[in-house]
Coordinates of C-alpha atoms in Angstrom, one line a residue:
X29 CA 100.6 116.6 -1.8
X30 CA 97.7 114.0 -1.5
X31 CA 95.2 115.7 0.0
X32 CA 96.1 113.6 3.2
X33 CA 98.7 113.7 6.1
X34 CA 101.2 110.8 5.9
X35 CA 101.5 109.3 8.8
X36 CA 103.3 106.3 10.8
X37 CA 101.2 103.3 10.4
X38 CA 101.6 102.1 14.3
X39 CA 101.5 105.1 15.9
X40 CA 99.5 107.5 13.8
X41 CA 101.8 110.4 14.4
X42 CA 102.4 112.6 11.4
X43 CA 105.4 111.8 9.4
X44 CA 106.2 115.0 9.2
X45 CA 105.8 116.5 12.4
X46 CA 106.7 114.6 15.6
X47 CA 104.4 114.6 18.4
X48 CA 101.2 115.1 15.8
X49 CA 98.9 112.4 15.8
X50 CA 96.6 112.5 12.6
X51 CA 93.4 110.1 12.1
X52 CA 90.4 109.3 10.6
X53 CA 89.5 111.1 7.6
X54 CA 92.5 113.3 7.2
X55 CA 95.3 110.4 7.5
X56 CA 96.7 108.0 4.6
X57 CA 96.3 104.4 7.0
X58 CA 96.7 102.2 4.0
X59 CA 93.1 100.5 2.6
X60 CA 91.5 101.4 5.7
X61 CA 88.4 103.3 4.2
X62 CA 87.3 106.8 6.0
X63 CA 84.5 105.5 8.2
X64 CA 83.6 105.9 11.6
X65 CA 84.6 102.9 12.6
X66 CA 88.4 103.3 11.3
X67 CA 88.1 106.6 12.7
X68 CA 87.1 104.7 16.6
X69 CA 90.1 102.2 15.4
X70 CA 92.6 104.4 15.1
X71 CA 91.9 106.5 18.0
X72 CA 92.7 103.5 20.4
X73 CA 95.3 102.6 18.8
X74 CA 96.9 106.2 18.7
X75 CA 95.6 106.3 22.8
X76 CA 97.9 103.0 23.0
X77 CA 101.0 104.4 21.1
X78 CA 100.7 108.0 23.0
X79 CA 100.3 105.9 26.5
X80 CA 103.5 103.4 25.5
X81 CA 105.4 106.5 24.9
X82 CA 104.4 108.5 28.1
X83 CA 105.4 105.2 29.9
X84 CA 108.7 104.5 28.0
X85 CA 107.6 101.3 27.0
X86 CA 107.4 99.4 23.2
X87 CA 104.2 99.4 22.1
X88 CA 101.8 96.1 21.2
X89 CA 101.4 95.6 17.2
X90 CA 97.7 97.0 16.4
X91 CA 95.4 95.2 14.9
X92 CA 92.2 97.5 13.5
X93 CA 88.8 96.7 12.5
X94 CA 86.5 98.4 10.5
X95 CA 82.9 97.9 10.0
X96 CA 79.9 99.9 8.1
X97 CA 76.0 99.5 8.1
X98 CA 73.9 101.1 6.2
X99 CA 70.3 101.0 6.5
X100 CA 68.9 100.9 3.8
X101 CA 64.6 100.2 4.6
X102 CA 62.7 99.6 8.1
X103 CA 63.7 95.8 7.7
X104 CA 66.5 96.3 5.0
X105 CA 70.3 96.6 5.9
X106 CA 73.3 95.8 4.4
X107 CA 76.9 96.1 5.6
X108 CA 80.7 95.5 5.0
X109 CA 83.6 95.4 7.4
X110 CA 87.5 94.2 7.4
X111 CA 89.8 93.3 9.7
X112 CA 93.4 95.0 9.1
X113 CA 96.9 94.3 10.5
X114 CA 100.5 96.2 10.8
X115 CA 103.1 94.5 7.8
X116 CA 106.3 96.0 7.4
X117 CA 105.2 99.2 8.7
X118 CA 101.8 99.4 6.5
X119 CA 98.2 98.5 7.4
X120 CA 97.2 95.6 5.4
X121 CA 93.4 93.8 5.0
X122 CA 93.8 90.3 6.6
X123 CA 92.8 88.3 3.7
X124 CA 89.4 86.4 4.1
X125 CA 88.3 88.6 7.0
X126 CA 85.0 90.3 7.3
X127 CA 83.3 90.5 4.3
X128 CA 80.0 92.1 2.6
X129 CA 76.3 91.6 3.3
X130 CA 74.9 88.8 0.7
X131 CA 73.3 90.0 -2.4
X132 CA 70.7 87.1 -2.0
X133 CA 70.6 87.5 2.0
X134 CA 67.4 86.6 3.3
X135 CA 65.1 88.9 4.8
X136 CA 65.3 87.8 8.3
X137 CA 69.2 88.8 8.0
X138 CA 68.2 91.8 6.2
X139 CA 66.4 92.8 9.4
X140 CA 68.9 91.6 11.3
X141 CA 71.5 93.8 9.9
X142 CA 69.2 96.5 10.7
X143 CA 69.1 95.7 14.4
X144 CA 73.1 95.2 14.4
X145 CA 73.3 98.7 12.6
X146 CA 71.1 100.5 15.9
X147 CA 73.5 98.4 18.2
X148 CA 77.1 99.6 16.6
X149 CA 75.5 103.0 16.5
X150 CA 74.7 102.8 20.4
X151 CA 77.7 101.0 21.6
X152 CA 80.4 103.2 19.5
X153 CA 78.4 106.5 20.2
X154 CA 78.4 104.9 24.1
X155 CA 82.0 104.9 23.9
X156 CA 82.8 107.9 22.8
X157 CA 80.9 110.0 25.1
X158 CA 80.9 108.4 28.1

């Protein structure tokens, strides 16, 4: 009815289906927003839940993390990210974790966000397809 496929919080398997795992972009996982990052997040944790099942074990509490660059100029980036956790069933933000890029950040971190923005693109695009 949302638009998006409920799904258990832990596990990302549908709520309505069993045995359908749903991330990213088309799942409700609380205030995680629909980046990338969640996306990478939730796939290891979903890997994690499938794998506990498979191997009749209980699974570990997730923790995710999200983070999101944006470069913005050669030298000019900015970024956000969070850190989330499982409460009561429902991915929450840990409060006072991550955090946005200062308004009045200096140049030198304004390039230096730019240089951490190449390096998450490398290392998740790494990941995935290798």
């Amino acid at each position: 009815d949302s638009g998006w496929c409920p799904v258990n919080q832990k596990t990302f398997e549908s709520s309505l289906h069993k045995d359908i795992y749903v991330i990213g972009d088309a799942c409700i996982a609380g205030p995680m927003p629909k980046s990338a990052y969640s996306a990478n997040t939730q796939a290891k944790v979903c890997a994690e839940a499938i794998l506990s099942e498979l191997q009749g074990r209980e699974m570990a509490t997730p923790s995710y993390v999200n983070t999101c660059y944006s470069v913005v100029g050669d030298d000019f980036g900015i970024s956000v990210a969070a850190i989330y956790r499982l409460d009561n069933g429902k991915i929450i933000s840990v409060p006072d974790s991550g955090g946005i890029s200062p308004i009045d950040a200096s140049a030198q971190t304004r390039k230096y966000e730019v240089a951490y923005a190449h390096s998450w693109f490398s290392n998740i695009t790494y990941e995935m397809f290798n």
